[in-house]
């Protein structure tokens, strides 16, 4: 079985990636804000461990209800899995801005605020909403909507406010919610090949299983994994070429369709540049270029340009996209030489979404486009994304 080859060799690049990430336009960093408050260190640690910190930093307008180390220990003493803890903590992240002042000036003295737990879709009905109510004597009570009207936590103090980007408020207790505390399947319990098979990527899943590449994908889920699956029609059209490959080339080709880091569509859209894949074993081997044009995200090898045509699942740390071409690395396939530049207005390529055998024909045309036009901007805003699985967990 192949090992995740990207893990060790790209650590240095990971540091570069983190540097570049931090230098992009992030308005706030919850980890840094909380680090100034040792009494909130356990809460801070779990925001990182559950990847909620990344999610919080990405949001434009957000309120974090922090709890101190004593309140965190009472949560941790329940022995919940880290995925359940993630649900509980995501209930403490409100997708609206509440500074201390606004808290005390709520219209009619009570409101329901939507939380990130609600936004994940994990919460049913109205659970995932947080009831905020002004009480006698200037107290403000907080309670999960599914807590029978009990407001079990109270406003303590404002930790930091950056209107209207992020507000961090301390509350006295963890919000009690049966729904958030319900056992939840962790991503590593997700069956990758089953998800693929059920949603139009059965042929790709079958290749993963028959080659043994599925284990490399699965062991990377916990640390963050992005998968690009060519749809069934695309794989079927490609099979003659695939069968020509040796066993280890087959594995490399399949591993080339995964990157060992979680990349939401938003992240892909805002980061043009080279990415390392699960097949990468040295710098600049088996990488490809992410290239955006408005809403369209393309993946460019020098052999082929594929487009993302849909999302199968997006649950950090795992995201799976559908693509309309098999990604062919230059290490295994001949680079298409650019023919004479065509004066063609490259309109939106509708054939991209069309199922059927014309997908494989289409590759030739698209490769030409790649050779002529695709490289100009692609290598400019170059960002090397190569985050190994462990880095986010450290
Ligand atoms: C946020 O701050 C922490 C602690 O200072 C740092 O380790 C981390 O890299 C920062 N994250 C980003 C995305 O800048
Ligand atoms: C919030 O909870 C309080 C106490 O149970 C209740 O009186 C109030 O109506 C609730 N607010 C909303 C907006 O549901
Ligand atoms: C909020 O974020 C924007 C950029 O997204 C920044 O220009 C602004 O200064 C931030 N506000 C505060 C109070 O930090
Ligand atoms: C995942 O699902 C496939 C069917 O797609 C099944 O053959 C396989 O045994 C399952 N793996 C696990 C670990 O449950
Ligand atoms: C398979 O390899 C043979 C020998 O290299 C070559 O002639 C043939 O065109 C290849 N078939 C495909 C579909 O690439």
Short mmCIF file of C-alpha atoms in Angstrom, two decimals, residues 14-384:
data_model
loop_
_atom_site.label_atom_id
_atom_site.label_comp_id
_atom_site.label_asym_id
_atom_site.label_seq_id
_atom_site.Cartn_x
_atom_site.Cartn_y
_atom_site.Cartn_z
CA UNK A 14 3.82 24.04 4.47
CA UNK A 15 5.52 26.78 6.41
CA UNK A 16 5.64 28.83 3.24
CA UNK A 17 1.96 28.14 2.69
CA UNK A 18 1.08 29.27 6.20
CA UNK A 19 3.11 32.40 5.68
CA UNK A 20 1.32 33.19 2.43
CA UNK A 21 -2.03 32.39 3.97
CA UNK A 22 -1.43 34.75 6.85
CA UNK A 23 -0.35 37.48 4.49
CA UNK A 24 -3.60 37.32 2.52
CA UNK A 25 -6.45 39.58 3.49
CA UNK A 26 -7.61 38.00 6.72
CA UNK A 27 -9.28 40.54 8.90
CA UNK A 28 -8.89 38.62 12.17
CA UNK A 29 -7.23 35.64 13.79
CA UNK A 30 -9.24 34.13 16.64
CA UNK A 31 -6.27 32.07 17.84
CA UNK A 32 -4.20 35.19 18.30
CA UNK A 33 -7.04 37.10 19.98
CA UNK A 34 -7.65 34.35 22.52
CA UNK A 35 -3.94 33.70 23.12
CA UNK A 36 -3.82 36.92 25.18
CA UNK A 37 -6.22 35.35 27.68
CA UNK A 38 -4.78 32.32 29.49
CA UNK A 39 -8.13 31.63 31.19
CA UNK A 40 -9.56 30.91 27.70
CA UNK A 41 -6.68 28.69 26.55
CA UNK A 42 -8.58 25.40 26.59
CA UNK A 43 -11.39 26.89 24.48
CA UNK A 44 -8.76 28.30 22.13
CA UNK A 45 -7.01 24.93 21.85
CA UNK A 46 -10.25 23.19 20.90
CA UNK A 47 -11.13 25.80 18.28
CA UNK A 48 -7.87 24.89 16.56
CA UNK A 49 -8.22 21.14 17.05
CA UNK A 50 -11.71 21.11 15.54
CA UNK A 51 -10.71 23.42 12.64
CA UNK A 52 -13.35 25.90 13.80
CA UNK A 53 -10.65 28.57 14.09
CA UNK A 54 -10.11 28.47 10.31
CA UNK A 55 -13.83 28.75 9.76
CA UNK A 56 -14.10 31.70 12.17
CA UNK A 57 -11.20 33.53 10.53
CA UNK A 58 -12.76 33.12 7.13
CA UNK A 59 -16.06 34.72 8.16
CA UNK A 60 -16.62 38.42 7.73
CA UNK A 61 -19.03 39.08 10.59
CA UNK A 62 -18.99 36.82 13.58
CA UNK A 63 -19.41 36.61 17.35
CA UNK A 64 -17.54 34.05 19.44
CA UNK A 65 -18.95 33.13 22.85
CA UNK A 66 -15.86 32.00 24.72
CA UNK A 67 -15.90 29.99 27.93
CA UNK A 68 -13.14 29.74 30.50
CA UNK A 69 -11.02 26.72 31.32
CA UNK A 70 -13.30 25.60 34.19
CA UNK A 71 -16.35 25.61 31.92
CA UNK A 72 -14.35 23.78 29.24
CA UNK A 73 -13.35 21.06 31.73
CA UNK A 74 -16.96 20.41 32.57
CA UNK A 75 -17.63 19.98 28.84
CA UNK A 76 -14.59 17.75 28.37
CA UNK A 77 -15.54 15.61 31.38
CA UNK A 78 -18.52 14.35 29.37
CA UNK A 79 -16.14 12.29 27.26
CA UNK A 80 -17.54 13.47 23.93
CA UNK A 81 -15.69 12.76 20.69
CA UNK A 82 -13.81 15.63 19.13
CA UNK A 83 -16.43 15.79 16.36
CA UNK A 84 -19.21 16.18 18.91
CA UNK A 85 -17.16 18.82 20.73
CA UNK A 86 -16.92 20.59 17.40
CA UNK A 87 -20.72 20.69 17.18
CA UNK A 88 -21.00 22.00 20.74
CA UNK A 89 -18.39 24.70 20.16
CA UNK A 90 -19.90 25.69 16.81
CA UNK A 91 -23.05 26.53 18.76
CA UNK A 92 -20.88 29.16 20.48
CA UNK A 93 -20.07 30.91 17.24
CA UNK A 94 -22.84 33.28 16.14
CA UNK A 95 -22.97 34.27 12.50
CA UNK A 96 -23.89 37.86 13.35
CA UNK A 97 -22.15 40.67 15.20
CA UNK A 98 -22.99 41.20 18.88
CA UNK A 99 -20.81 43.68 20.70
CA UNK A 100 -21.40 44.21 24.44
CA UNK A 101 -23.44 47.32 23.66
CA UNK A 102 -25.75 45.63 21.16
CA UNK A 103 -26.21 42.80 23.64
CA UNK A 104 -27.78 45.17 26.13
CA UNK A 105 -29.92 46.88 23.52
CA UNK A 106 -31.70 43.96 21.90
CA UNK A 107 -35.09 44.93 20.51
CA UNK A 108 -37.84 43.68 22.86
CA UNK A 109 -35.12 42.34 25.11
CA UNK A 110 -34.85 38.94 23.45
CA UNK A 111 -33.65 37.46 20.18
CA UNK A 112 -32.66 34.22 18.51
CA UNK A 113 -29.21 34.28 16.93
CA UNK A 114 -28.14 31.79 14.31
CA UNK A 115 -24.96 29.86 15.12
CA UNK A 116 -22.39 28.06 13.03
CA UNK A 117 -23.87 24.78 14.29
CA UNK A 118 -27.09 25.75 12.56
CA UNK A 119 -25.17 26.74 9.45
CA UNK A 120 -23.49 23.32 9.13
CA UNK A 121 -26.82 21.66 8.59
CA UNK A 122 -26.04 19.23 11.42
CA UNK A 123 -28.75 20.80 13.55
CA UNK A 124 -32.38 19.90 12.99
CA UNK A 125 -35.24 22.41 13.12
CA UNK A 126 -34.59 25.42 15.33
CA UNK A 127 -31.80 23.84 17.33
CA UNK A 128 -28.62 25.62 16.44
CA UNK A 129 -30.19 28.95 17.36
CA UNK A 130 -29.10 30.72 20.52
CA UNK A 131 -31.60 32.63 22.59
CA UNK A 132 -30.12 35.88 23.95
CA UNK A 133 -32.29 37.64 26.52
CA UNK A 134 -31.82 40.76 28.62
CA UNK A 135 -32.64 39.96 32.22
CA UNK A 136 -33.15 42.03 35.34
CA UNK A 137 -30.25 44.07 36.67
CA UNK A 138 -28.39 44.31 33.38
CA UNK A 139 -27.72 40.56 33.16
CA UNK A 140 -27.79 38.91 29.77
CA UNK A 141 -28.77 35.24 29.52
CA UNK A 142 -27.84 32.76 26.79
CA UNK A 143 -29.45 29.42 26.04
CA UNK A 144 -29.58 26.98 23.15
CA UNK A 145 -33.02 27.05 21.54
CA UNK A 146 -33.42 23.31 22.17
CA UNK A 147 -32.84 23.73 25.92
CA UNK A 148 -36.54 24.05 26.92
CA UNK A 149 -36.35 27.81 27.31
CA UNK A 150 -33.64 27.56 29.96
CA UNK A 151 -30.95 30.20 29.69
CA UNK A 152 -28.12 28.37 31.42
CA UNK A 153 -25.25 30.75 30.66
CA UNK A 154 -24.64 34.44 31.33
CA UNK A 155 -22.61 37.26 29.85
CA UNK A 156 -19.33 37.76 31.74
CA UNK A 157 -17.30 40.28 29.78
CA UNK A 158 -16.21 41.54 26.41
CA UNK A 159 -12.88 39.97 25.42
CA UNK A 160 -12.29 41.86 22.17
CA UNK A 161 -14.46 43.74 19.71
CA UNK A 162 -13.50 44.70 16.17
CA UNK A 163 -16.75 46.13 14.78
CA UNK A 164 -18.20 44.67 12.66
CA UNK A 165 -15.75 41.89 11.88
CA UNK A 166 -15.47 39.91 15.06
CA UNK A 167 -16.68 40.18 18.61
CA UNK A 168 -15.41 37.83 21.31
CA UNK A 169 -17.55 37.72 24.44
CA UNK A 170 -17.03 35.53 27.46
CA UNK A 171 -20.06 33.69 28.85
CA UNK A 172 -20.22 31.75 32.11
CA UNK A 173 -21.08 28.20 31.01
CA UNK A 174 -21.12 25.99 27.95
CA UNK A 175 -24.55 26.23 26.27
CA UNK A 176 -26.48 23.05 27.01
CA UNK A 177 -27.90 21.41 23.87
CA UNK A 178 -28.91 17.79 23.49
CA UNK A 179 -28.77 18.17 19.73
CA UNK A 180 -25.20 19.47 19.67
CA UNK A 181 -24.06 16.85 22.17
CA UNK A 182 -25.57 13.96 20.21
CA UNK A 183 -22.99 11.46 18.97
CA UNK A 184 -21.80 12.36 15.51
CA UNK A 185 -19.91 10.47 12.86
CA UNK A 186 -16.37 11.73 12.55
CA UNK A 187 -15.01 12.32 9.07
CA UNK A 188 -12.69 9.31 9.34
CA UNK A 189 -15.80 7.22 9.76
CA UNK A 190 -17.05 8.56 6.47
CA UNK A 191 -16.73 5.98 3.74
CA UNK A 192 -15.07 7.91 0.93
CA UNK A 193 -15.66 5.34 -1.78
CA UNK A 194 -19.29 4.94 -0.73
CA UNK A 195 -19.85 8.72 -0.96
CA UNK A 196 -18.19 8.78 -4.39
CA UNK A 197 -20.17 5.80 -5.66
CA UNK A 198 -23.51 7.22 -4.62
CA UNK A 199 -22.95 10.56 -6.30
CA UNK A 200 -21.83 9.94 -9.86
CA UNK A 201 -18.22 8.92 -9.25
CA UNK A 202 -18.59 5.15 -8.98
CA UNK A 203 -16.09 4.43 -11.74
CA UNK A 204 -13.47 6.54 -9.96
CA UNK A 205 -14.26 4.85 -6.62
CA UNK A 206 -13.87 1.43 -8.24
CA UNK A 207 -10.42 2.39 -9.54
CA UNK A 208 -9.44 3.62 -6.06
CA UNK A 209 -10.45 0.30 -4.54
CA UNK A 210 -8.92 -1.95 -7.20
CA UNK A 211 -5.60 -0.07 -7.09
CA UNK A 212 -5.48 0.20 -3.29
CA UNK A 213 -5.18 3.99 -3.53
CA UNK A 214 -8.33 4.35 -1.42
CA UNK A 215 -6.36 3.80 1.82
CA UNK A 216 -4.08 6.76 1.13
CA UNK A 217 -7.09 8.97 0.57
CA UNK A 218 -8.79 7.71 3.70
CA UNK A 219 -5.79 8.14 5.99
CA UNK A 220 -5.58 11.77 4.91
CA UNK A 221 -9.16 12.73 5.72
CA UNK A 222 -8.62 13.69 9.36
CA UNK A 223 -5.84 16.12 8.57
CA UNK A 224 -7.71 17.72 5.69
CA UNK A 225 -8.38 16.35 2.22
CA UNK A 226 -9.66 17.75 -1.06
CA UNK A 227 -10.66 15.24 -3.74
CA UNK A 228 -11.34 15.92 -7.43
CA UNK A 229 -13.37 13.11 -8.92
CA UNK A 230 -13.85 12.75 -12.65
CA UNK A 231 -17.45 11.68 -13.26
CA UNK A 232 -18.35 8.20 -14.52
CA UNK A 233 -18.62 9.16 -18.19
CA UNK A 234 -15.22 10.83 -18.03
CA UNK A 235 -13.52 7.85 -16.39
CA UNK A 236 -15.11 5.42 -18.83
CA UNK A 237 -13.82 7.43 -21.78
CA UNK A 238 -10.37 7.44 -20.23
CA UNK A 239 -10.14 3.70 -19.42
CA UNK A 240 -8.18 2.71 -22.57
CA UNK A 241 -5.42 5.12 -21.57
CA UNK A 242 -5.61 4.06 -17.94
CA UNK A 243 -5.22 0.40 -18.79
CA UNK A 244 -1.98 1.26 -20.56
CA UNK A 245 -0.39 2.43 -17.31
CA UNK A 246 1.71 0.24 -15.03
CA UNK A 247 0.37 -0.58 -11.57
CA UNK A 248 2.37 2.12 -9.84
CA UNK A 249 1.55 4.68 -12.52
CA UNK A 250 -2.14 3.91 -11.96
CA UNK A 251 -1.72 4.62 -8.27
CA UNK A 252 0.12 7.88 -9.00
CA UNK A 253 -2.57 8.98 -11.42
CA UNK A 254 -5.30 8.36 -8.84
CA UNK A 255 -3.36 10.02 -5.99
CA UNK A 256 -2.94 13.00 -8.31
CA UNK A 257 -6.67 13.62 -7.78
CA UNK A 258 -6.31 14.44 -4.08
CA UNK A 259 -4.60 17.25 -2.21
CA UNK A 260 -3.67 16.76 1.46
CA UNK A 261 -5.37 19.89 2.73
CA UNK A 262 -8.94 21.08 2.99
CA UNK A 263 -9.74 23.68 0.31
CA UNK A 264 -13.24 25.11 0.25
CA UNK A 265 -14.45 26.44 -3.09
CA UNK A 266 -14.00 29.94 -1.68
CA UNK A 267 -10.37 29.16 -0.84
CA UNK A 268 -9.76 27.72 -4.30
CA UNK A 269 -11.30 30.80 -5.87
CA UNK A 270 -9.03 33.11 -3.95
CA UNK A 271 -5.79 31.20 -4.41
CA UNK A 272 -4.41 30.83 -7.91
CA UNK A 273 -1.26 28.78 -8.09
CA UNK A 274 0.50 25.48 -7.82
CA UNK A 275 -0.81 22.77 -5.51
CA UNK A 276 0.90 19.61 -4.37
CA UNK A 277 -1.10 16.41 -4.52
CA UNK A 278 -1.14 13.06 -2.73
CA UNK A 279 1.10 11.81 -5.53
CA UNK A 280 3.76 14.45 -4.87
CA UNK A 281 6.93 12.94 -3.46
CA UNK A 282 9.33 15.79 -4.23
CA UNK A 283 8.82 19.47 -4.73
CA UNK A 284 7.32 20.20 -8.13
CA UNK A 285 6.46 16.60 -8.89
CA UNK A 286 2.88 15.70 -9.64
CA UNK A 287 1.59 19.19 -8.96
CA UNK A 288 -0.93 21.20 -10.94
CA UNK A 289 -2.14 24.77 -11.14
CA UNK A 290 -5.40 26.14 -9.83
CA UNK A 291 -6.67 28.91 -12.06
CA UNK A 292 -9.80 30.99 -11.50
CA UNK A 293 -11.88 32.91 -13.92
CA UNK A 294 -14.78 34.48 -12.12
CA UNK A 295 -16.91 31.68 -10.79
CA UNK A 296 -15.07 28.99 -12.76
CA UNK A 297 -12.25 27.11 -11.08
CA UNK A 298 -9.93 25.25 -13.46
CA UNK A 299 -7.21 22.76 -12.67
CA UNK A 300 -4.40 22.92 -15.19
CA UNK A 301 -1.74 20.37 -15.86
CA UNK A 302 0.28 20.99 -18.96
CA UNK A 303 -1.57 18.10 -20.54
CA UNK A 304 -5.15 18.97 -19.76
CA UNK A 305 -7.38 21.62 -18.20
CA UNK A 306 -10.23 20.36 -16.05
CA UNK A 307 -13.06 22.35 -14.55
CA UNK A 308 -14.83 21.89 -11.26
CA UNK A 309 -18.46 21.20 -12.11
CA UNK A 310 -19.97 20.45 -8.71
CA UNK A 311 -19.47 19.62 -5.05
CA UNK A 312 -20.28 16.16 -3.68
CA UNK A 313 -19.61 16.93 -0.04
CA UNK A 314 -18.10 19.85 1.85
CA UNK A 315 -17.60 19.06 5.51
CA UNK A 316 -14.30 20.33 6.75
CA UNK A 317 -11.84 18.56 6.87
CA UNK A 318 -13.17 16.72 3.76
CA UNK A 319 -14.36 18.22 0.51
CA UNK A 320 -15.02 16.40 -2.79
CA UNK A 321 -15.53 18.13 -6.12
CA UNK A 322 -16.63 16.75 -9.47
CA UNK A 323 -14.36 17.53 -12.40
CA UNK A 324 -15.01 17.16 -16.12
CA UNK A 325 -11.61 15.72 -17.12
CA UNK A 326 -9.15 13.20 -15.80
CA UNK A 327 -6.18 15.16 -14.47
CA UNK A 328 -3.18 13.96 -16.44
CA UNK A 329 0.21 14.73 -14.89
CA UNK A 330 3.14 15.61 -17.15
CA UNK A 331 5.05 12.85 -15.37
CA UNK A 332 2.82 10.27 -17.09
CA UNK A 333 1.45 11.88 -20.23
CA UNK A 334 2.89 13.80 -23.11
CA UNK A 335 2.55 17.56 -22.85
CA UNK A 336 0.36 18.78 -25.65
CA UNK A 337 2.36 21.18 -27.74
CA UNK A 338 0.53 24.40 -28.37
CA UNK A 339 -0.66 24.75 -31.91
CA UNK A 340 -0.66 28.16 -33.57
CA UNK A 341 -2.52 30.60 -31.34
CA UNK A 342 -6.12 30.59 -32.32
CA UNK A 343 -8.02 33.84 -32.42
CA UNK A 344 -10.96 32.25 -30.79
CA UNK A 345 -13.10 34.00 -28.25
CA UNK A 346 -13.06 31.36 -25.56
CA UNK A 347 -16.61 31.59 -24.36
CA UNK A 348 -17.79 29.68 -21.34
CA UNK A 349 -17.21 26.04 -22.18
CA UNK A 350 -20.66 24.57 -21.85
CA UNK A 351 -19.51 21.23 -23.08
CA UNK A 352 -17.72 21.06 -19.75
CA UNK A 353 -20.86 19.99 -18.02
CA UNK A 354 -22.18 17.79 -20.76
CA UNK A 355 -21.98 14.15 -19.85
CA UNK A 356 -20.97 11.57 -22.35
CA UNK A 357 -18.11 10.59 -24.52
CA UNK A 358 -17.44 14.01 -25.99
CA UNK A 359 -15.59 14.74 -22.78
CA UNK A 360 -12.54 12.89 -23.95
CA UNK A 361 -12.56 14.58 -27.33
CA UNK A 362 -12.88 17.87 -25.62
CA UNK A 363 -9.57 17.30 -23.90
CA UNK A 364 -7.62 18.02 -27.04
CA UNK A 365 -9.28 21.36 -27.62
CA UNK A 366 -8.88 22.38 -24.04
CA UNK A 367 -5.25 21.38 -23.93
CA UNK A 368 -4.55 23.71 -26.78
CA UNK A 369 -6.24 26.45 -24.90
CA UNK A 370 -4.06 25.62 -21.95
CA UNK A 371 -0.90 25.72 -23.95
CA UNK A 372 -1.68 29.05 -25.49
CA UNK A 373 -3.45 31.05 -22.88
CA UNK A 374 -3.58 29.07 -19.70
CA UNK A 375 -0.07 29.69 -18.51
CA UNK A 376 0.05 33.45 -18.58
CA UNK A 377 -1.66 34.41 -15.36
CA UNK A 378 -1.38 31.02 -13.80
CA UNK A 379 2.20 31.20 -12.77
CA UNK A 380 2.08 34.78 -11.60
CA UNK A 381 0.11 34.73 -8.40
CA UNK A 382 1.79 31.53 -7.49
CA UNK A 383 1.01 30.14 -4.11
CA UNK A 384 2.34 26.81 -3.11
#
